[in-house]
Short mmCIF file of C-alpha atoms in Angstrom, two decimals:
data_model
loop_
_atom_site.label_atom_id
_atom_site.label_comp_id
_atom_site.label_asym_id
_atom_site.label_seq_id
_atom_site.Cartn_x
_atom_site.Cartn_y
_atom_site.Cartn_z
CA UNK G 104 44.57 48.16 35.63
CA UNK G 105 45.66 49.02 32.20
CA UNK G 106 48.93 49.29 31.01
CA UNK G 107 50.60 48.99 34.00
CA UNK G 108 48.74 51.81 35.60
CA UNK G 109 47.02 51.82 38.62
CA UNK G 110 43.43 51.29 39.49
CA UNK G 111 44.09 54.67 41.56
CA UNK G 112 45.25 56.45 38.46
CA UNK G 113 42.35 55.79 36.70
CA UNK G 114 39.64 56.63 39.69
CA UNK G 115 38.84 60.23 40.10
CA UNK G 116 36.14 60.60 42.53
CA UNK G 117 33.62 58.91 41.18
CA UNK G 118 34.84 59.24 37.78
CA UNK G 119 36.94 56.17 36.12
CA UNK G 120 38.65 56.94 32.97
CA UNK G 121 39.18 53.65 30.77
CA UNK G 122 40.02 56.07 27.65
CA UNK G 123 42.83 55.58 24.97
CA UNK G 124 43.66 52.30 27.04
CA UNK G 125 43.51 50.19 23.29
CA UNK G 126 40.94 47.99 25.40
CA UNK G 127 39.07 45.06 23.31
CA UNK G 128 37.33 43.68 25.91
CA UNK G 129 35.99 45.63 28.93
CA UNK G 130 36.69 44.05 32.43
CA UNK G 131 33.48 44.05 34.03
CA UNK G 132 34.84 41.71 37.26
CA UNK G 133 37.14 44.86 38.01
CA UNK G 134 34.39 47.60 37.93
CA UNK G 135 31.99 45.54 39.56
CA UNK G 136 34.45 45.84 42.56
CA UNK G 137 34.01 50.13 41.96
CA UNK G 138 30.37 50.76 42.93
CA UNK G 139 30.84 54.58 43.75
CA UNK G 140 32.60 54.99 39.93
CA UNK G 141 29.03 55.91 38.68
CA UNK G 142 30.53 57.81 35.83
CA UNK G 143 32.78 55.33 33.61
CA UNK G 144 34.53 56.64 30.02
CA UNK G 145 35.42 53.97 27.46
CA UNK G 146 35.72 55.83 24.54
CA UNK G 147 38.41 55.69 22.02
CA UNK G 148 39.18 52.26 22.50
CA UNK G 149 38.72 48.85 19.95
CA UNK G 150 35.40 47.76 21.47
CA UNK G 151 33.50 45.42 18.99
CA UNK G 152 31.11 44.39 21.46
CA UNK G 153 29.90 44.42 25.22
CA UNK G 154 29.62 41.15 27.62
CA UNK G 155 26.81 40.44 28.63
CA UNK G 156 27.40 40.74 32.23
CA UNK G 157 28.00 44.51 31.66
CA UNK G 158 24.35 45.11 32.51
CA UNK G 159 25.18 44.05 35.75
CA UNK G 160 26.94 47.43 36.17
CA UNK G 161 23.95 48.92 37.19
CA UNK G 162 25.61 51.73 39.69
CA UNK G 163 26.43 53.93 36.13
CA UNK G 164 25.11 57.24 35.85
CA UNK G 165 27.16 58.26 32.66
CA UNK G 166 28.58 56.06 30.46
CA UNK G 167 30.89 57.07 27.14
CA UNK G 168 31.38 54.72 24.34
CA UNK G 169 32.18 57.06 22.40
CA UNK G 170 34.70 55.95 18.96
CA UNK G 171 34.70 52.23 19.48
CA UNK G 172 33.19 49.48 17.31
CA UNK G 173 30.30 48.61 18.53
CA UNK G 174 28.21 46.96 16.32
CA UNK G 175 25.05 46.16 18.81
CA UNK G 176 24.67 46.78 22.31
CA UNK G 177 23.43 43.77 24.59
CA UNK G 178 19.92 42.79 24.86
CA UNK G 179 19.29 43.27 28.53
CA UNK G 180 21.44 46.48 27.99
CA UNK G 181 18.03 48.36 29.51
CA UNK G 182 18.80 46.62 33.38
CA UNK G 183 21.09 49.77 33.72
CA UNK G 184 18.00 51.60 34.88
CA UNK G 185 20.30 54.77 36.45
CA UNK G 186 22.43 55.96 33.45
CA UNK G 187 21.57 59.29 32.35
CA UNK G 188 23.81 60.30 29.95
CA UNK G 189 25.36 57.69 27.44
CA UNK G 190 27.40 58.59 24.54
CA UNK G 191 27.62 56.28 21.60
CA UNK G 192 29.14 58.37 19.14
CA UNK G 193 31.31 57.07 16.19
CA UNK G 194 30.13 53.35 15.96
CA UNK G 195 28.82 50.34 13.87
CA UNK G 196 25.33 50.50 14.78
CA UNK G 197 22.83 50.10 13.24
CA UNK G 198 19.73 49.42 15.91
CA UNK G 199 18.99 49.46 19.53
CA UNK G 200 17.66 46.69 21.76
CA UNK G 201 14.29 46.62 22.50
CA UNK G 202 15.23 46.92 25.98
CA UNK G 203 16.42 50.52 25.56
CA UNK G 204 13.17 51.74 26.77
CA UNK G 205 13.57 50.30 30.19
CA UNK G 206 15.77 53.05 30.89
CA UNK G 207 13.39 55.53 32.25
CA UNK G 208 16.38 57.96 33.44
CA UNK G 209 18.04 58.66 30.33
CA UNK G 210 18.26 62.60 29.74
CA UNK G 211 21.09 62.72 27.41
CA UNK G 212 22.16 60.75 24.29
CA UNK G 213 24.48 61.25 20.90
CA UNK G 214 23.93 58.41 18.39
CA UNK G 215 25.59 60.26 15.52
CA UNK G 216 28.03 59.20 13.24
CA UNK G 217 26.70 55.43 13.37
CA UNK G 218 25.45 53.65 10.21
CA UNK G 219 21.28 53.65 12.35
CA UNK G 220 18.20 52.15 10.51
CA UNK G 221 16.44 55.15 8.58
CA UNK G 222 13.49 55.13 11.00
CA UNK G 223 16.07 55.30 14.28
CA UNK G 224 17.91 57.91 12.66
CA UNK G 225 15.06 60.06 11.98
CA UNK G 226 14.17 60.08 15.33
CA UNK G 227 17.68 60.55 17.02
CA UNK G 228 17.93 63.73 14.90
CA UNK G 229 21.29 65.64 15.37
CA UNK G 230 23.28 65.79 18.91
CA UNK G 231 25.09 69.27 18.26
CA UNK G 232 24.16 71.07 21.62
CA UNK G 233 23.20 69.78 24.79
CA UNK G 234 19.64 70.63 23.92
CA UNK G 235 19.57 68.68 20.99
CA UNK G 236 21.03 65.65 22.39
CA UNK G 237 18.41 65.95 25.58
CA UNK G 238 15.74 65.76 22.89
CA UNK G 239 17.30 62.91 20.89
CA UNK G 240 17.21 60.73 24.90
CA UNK G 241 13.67 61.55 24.82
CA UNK G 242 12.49 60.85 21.22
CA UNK G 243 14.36 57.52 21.37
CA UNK G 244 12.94 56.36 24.52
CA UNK G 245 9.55 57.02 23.41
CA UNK G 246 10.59 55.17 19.90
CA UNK G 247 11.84 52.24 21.63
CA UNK G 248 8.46 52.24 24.07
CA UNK G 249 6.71 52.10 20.91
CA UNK G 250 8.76 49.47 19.39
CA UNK G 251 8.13 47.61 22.61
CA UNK G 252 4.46 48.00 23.13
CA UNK G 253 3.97 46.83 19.59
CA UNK G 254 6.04 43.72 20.54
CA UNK G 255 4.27 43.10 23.84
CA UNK G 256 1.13 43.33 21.69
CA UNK G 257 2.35 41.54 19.00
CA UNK G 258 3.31 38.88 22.28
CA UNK G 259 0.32 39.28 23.46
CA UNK G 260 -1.45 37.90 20.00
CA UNK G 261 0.91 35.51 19.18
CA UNK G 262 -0.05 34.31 23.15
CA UNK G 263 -3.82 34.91 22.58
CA UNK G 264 -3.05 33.07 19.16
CA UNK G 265 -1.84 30.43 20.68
CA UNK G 266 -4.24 29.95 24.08
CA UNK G 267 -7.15 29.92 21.25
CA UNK G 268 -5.20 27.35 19.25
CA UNK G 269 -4.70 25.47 22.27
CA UNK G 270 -8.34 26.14 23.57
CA UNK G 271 -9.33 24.50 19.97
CA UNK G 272 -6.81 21.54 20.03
CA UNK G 273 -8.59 20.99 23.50
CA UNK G 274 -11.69 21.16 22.08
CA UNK G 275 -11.17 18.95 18.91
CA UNK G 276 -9.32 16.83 21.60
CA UNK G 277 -12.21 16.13 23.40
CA UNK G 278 -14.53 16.00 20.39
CA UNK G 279 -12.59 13.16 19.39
CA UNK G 280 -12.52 11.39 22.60
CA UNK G 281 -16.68 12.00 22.90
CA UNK G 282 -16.50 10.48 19.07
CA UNK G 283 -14.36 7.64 20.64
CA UNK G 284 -16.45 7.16 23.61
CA UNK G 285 -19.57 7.33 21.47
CA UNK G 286 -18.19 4.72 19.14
CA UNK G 287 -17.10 2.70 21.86
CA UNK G 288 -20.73 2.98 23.28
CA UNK G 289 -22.11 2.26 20.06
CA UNK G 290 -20.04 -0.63 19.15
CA UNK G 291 -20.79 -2.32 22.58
CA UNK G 292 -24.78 -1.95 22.02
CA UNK G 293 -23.92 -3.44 18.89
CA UNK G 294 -21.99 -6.23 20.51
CA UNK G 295 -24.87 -6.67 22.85
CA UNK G 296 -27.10 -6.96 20.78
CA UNK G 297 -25.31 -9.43 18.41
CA UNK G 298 -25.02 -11.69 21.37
CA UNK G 299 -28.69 -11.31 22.61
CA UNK G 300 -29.99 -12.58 18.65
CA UNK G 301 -27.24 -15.17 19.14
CA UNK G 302 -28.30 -16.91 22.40
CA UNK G 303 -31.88 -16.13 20.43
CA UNK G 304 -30.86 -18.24 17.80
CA UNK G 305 -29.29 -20.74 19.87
CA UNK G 306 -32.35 -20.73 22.15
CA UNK G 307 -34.99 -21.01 19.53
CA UNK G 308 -32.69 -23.45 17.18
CA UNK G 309 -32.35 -25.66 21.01
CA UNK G 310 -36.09 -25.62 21.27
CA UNK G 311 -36.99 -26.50 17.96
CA UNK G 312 -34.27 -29.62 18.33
CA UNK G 313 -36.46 -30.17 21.56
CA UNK G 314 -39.64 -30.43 19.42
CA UNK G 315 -38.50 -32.14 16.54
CA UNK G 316 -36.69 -34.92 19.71
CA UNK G 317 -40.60 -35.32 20.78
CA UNK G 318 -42.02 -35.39 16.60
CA UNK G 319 -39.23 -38.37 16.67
CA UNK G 320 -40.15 -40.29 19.67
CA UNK G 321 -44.23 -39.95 19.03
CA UNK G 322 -43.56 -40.95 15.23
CA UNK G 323 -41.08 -43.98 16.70
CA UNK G 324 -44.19 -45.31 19.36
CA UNK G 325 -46.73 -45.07 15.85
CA UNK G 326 -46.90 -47.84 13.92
CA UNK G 327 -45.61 -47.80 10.22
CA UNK G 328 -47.70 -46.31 7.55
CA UNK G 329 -48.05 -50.08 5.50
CA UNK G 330 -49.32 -51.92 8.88
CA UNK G 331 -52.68 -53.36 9.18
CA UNK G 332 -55.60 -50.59 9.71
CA UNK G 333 -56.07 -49.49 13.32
CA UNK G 334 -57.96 -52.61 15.37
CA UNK G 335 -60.90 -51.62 16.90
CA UNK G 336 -61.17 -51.45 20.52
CA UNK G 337 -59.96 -54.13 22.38
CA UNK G 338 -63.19 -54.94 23.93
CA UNK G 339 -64.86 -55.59 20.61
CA UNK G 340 -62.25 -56.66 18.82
CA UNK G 341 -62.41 -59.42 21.88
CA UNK G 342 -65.88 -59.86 21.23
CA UNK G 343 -66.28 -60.49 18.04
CA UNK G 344 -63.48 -62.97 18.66
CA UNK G 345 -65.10 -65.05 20.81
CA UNK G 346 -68.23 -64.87 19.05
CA UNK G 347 -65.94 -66.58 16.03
CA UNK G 348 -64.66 -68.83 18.37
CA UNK G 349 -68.14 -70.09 19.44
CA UNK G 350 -69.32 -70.04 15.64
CA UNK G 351 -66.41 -72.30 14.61
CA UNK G 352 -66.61 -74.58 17.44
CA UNK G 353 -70.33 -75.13 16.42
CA UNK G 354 -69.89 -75.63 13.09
CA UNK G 355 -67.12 -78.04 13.97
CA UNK G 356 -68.90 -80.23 16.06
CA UNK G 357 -71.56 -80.45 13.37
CA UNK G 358 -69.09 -81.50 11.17
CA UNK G 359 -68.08 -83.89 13.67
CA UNK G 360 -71.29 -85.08 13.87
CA UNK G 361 -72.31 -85.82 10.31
CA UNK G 362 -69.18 -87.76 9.81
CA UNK G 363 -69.57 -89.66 12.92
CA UNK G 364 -73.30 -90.48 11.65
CA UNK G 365 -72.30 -90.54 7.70
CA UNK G 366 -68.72 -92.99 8.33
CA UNK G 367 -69.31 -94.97 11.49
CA UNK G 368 -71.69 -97.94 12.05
CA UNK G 369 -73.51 -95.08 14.32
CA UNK G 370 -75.40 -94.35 10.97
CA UNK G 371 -78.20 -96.29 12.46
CA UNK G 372 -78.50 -95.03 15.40
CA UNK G 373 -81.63 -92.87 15.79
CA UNK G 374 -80.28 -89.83 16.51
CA UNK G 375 -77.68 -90.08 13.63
CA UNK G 376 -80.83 -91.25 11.48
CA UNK G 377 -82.18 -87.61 11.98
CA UNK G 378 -79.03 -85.80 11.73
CA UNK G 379 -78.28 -87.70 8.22
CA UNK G 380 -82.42 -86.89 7.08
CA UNK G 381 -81.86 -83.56 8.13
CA UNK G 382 -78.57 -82.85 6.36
CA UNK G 383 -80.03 -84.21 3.50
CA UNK G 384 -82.84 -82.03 3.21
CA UNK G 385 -80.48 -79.24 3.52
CA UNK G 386 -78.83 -79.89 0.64
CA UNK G 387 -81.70 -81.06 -1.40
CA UNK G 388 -82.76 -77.20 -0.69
CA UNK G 389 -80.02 -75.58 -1.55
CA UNK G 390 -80.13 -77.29 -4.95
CA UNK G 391 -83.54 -76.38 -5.48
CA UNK G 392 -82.45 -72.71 -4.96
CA UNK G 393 -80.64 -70.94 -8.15
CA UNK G 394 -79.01 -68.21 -6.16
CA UNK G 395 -77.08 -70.55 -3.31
CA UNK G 396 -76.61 -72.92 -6.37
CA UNK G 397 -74.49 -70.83 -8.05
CA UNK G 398 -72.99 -69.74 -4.43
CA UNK G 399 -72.52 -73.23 -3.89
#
């Protein structure tokens, strides 16, 4: 209701006139609840704007908005896919949502007297007859299906634009991760192989402490470099001993002997007669003889 009037006053058929009711906001809740008022007249009222839920009046036919002040329509304004006839004559604007072209029944439409974009107005032409304002519904829907096809398109890219961008962020993505996996690979051979010339090392520097052990203990059961020369085998070197033994013994007990038969009252014995005549002549030879002489 308006003014005190009646929703009845207002309701003619299916006809509701909201006219010259100084509205500045449109109350959608109440003509939601009047589906068979398919034809709805708003004009000449202060209407800056519409809510948004106004597309939900999707039941209009003909709508008039006729000498308000609109400055833009809503953006899902093209869900009212049965209006036919919509008058927006005498307002602020100055473009049409891109939705506009959703509404495939449109026959009739005046967008004069409203400040349009240059292109928009071009198209819309003049709305002096019913003819003219038939053509303007059909030269703006096919304007807006342009303007829409070149956003879908221009959608479409940015999409496409984006999917490739993606495709190559997935792509340098896994680049990186074979890079990482590669290093990873790398770095592990390297690792191995570090480890393998350590225990190497270690094995070789182990084996040479093993030889050098073995140098020690064969050098330690040597005898020193200053000792006596190496003895000949035990066998001769046992010989030759007791061949010594035997000479000194010998020569001992001829020693013996000539002082037994040279200092004892044995002298006159026989056989120390011929022991002291022999001895004698021994060294009455050597004295004859230059060379044991000068031995001597």
């Amino acid at each position: 209701r308006s003014r005190g009037r009646g929703r009845d006053d207002k309701l003619d058929g299916n006809e509701l006139d909201l006219s010259l009711c100084d509205l500045s906001e449109v109350p959608v809740r109440e003509l939601a609840a009047l589906p068979k008022a398919t034809i709805l007249d708003l004009s000449c009222n202060n209407l800056v704007s519409l809510p948004s839920d106004f597309c939900s009046l999707m039941h209009l036919v003909k709508l008039d908005l006729s000498k308000n002040r609109l400055q833009q329509l809503p953006l899902d304004f093209g869900r009212l896919v049965n209006l036919q006839h919509l008058d927006l004559l005498n307002n602020r604007l100055v473009t049409l949502p891109v939705s506009f072209a959703q509404l495939k029944n449109l026959k009739w439409l005046d967008l004069k007297d409203n400040p349009l974009d240059p292109v928009l107005a071009k198209v819309a032409g003049d709305c002096l007859d019913e003819k003219q304002c038939k053509q303007a519904a059909v030269r703006v829907l096919q304007h807006m299906r342009a303007i829409q096809s070149e956003q879908d398109r221009e959608r479409q890219r940015k999409l496409q634009a984006e999917r490739e961008m993606e495709k190559k962020r997935e792509a340098e993505q896994r680049a990186k991760e074979a890079q990482q996996r590669e290093l990873r690979k790398r770095e592990k051979a390297e690792e191995k192989e570090r480890r393998r010339r350590e225990y190497d090392a270690q094995r070789a520097a182990k084996q040479e402490m093993e030889k050098q052990t073995k140098k020690e203990t064969v050098q330690t059961r040597k005898p020193p470099s200053n000792s006596r020369p190496p003895q000949p085998p035990r066998r001769k070197h046992s010989w030759s001993r007791s061949v010594l033994r035997v000479l000194l013994f010998v020569l001992l007990c001829i020693l013996c002997t000539l002082a037994v038969c040279k200092l004892t009252e044995l002298q006159h014995q026989p056989l120390c007669i011929s022991v002291n005549t022999l001895y004698e002549d021994v060294v009455a030879a050597l004295q004859n003889h230059k060379t044991l002489q000068n031995m001597l």
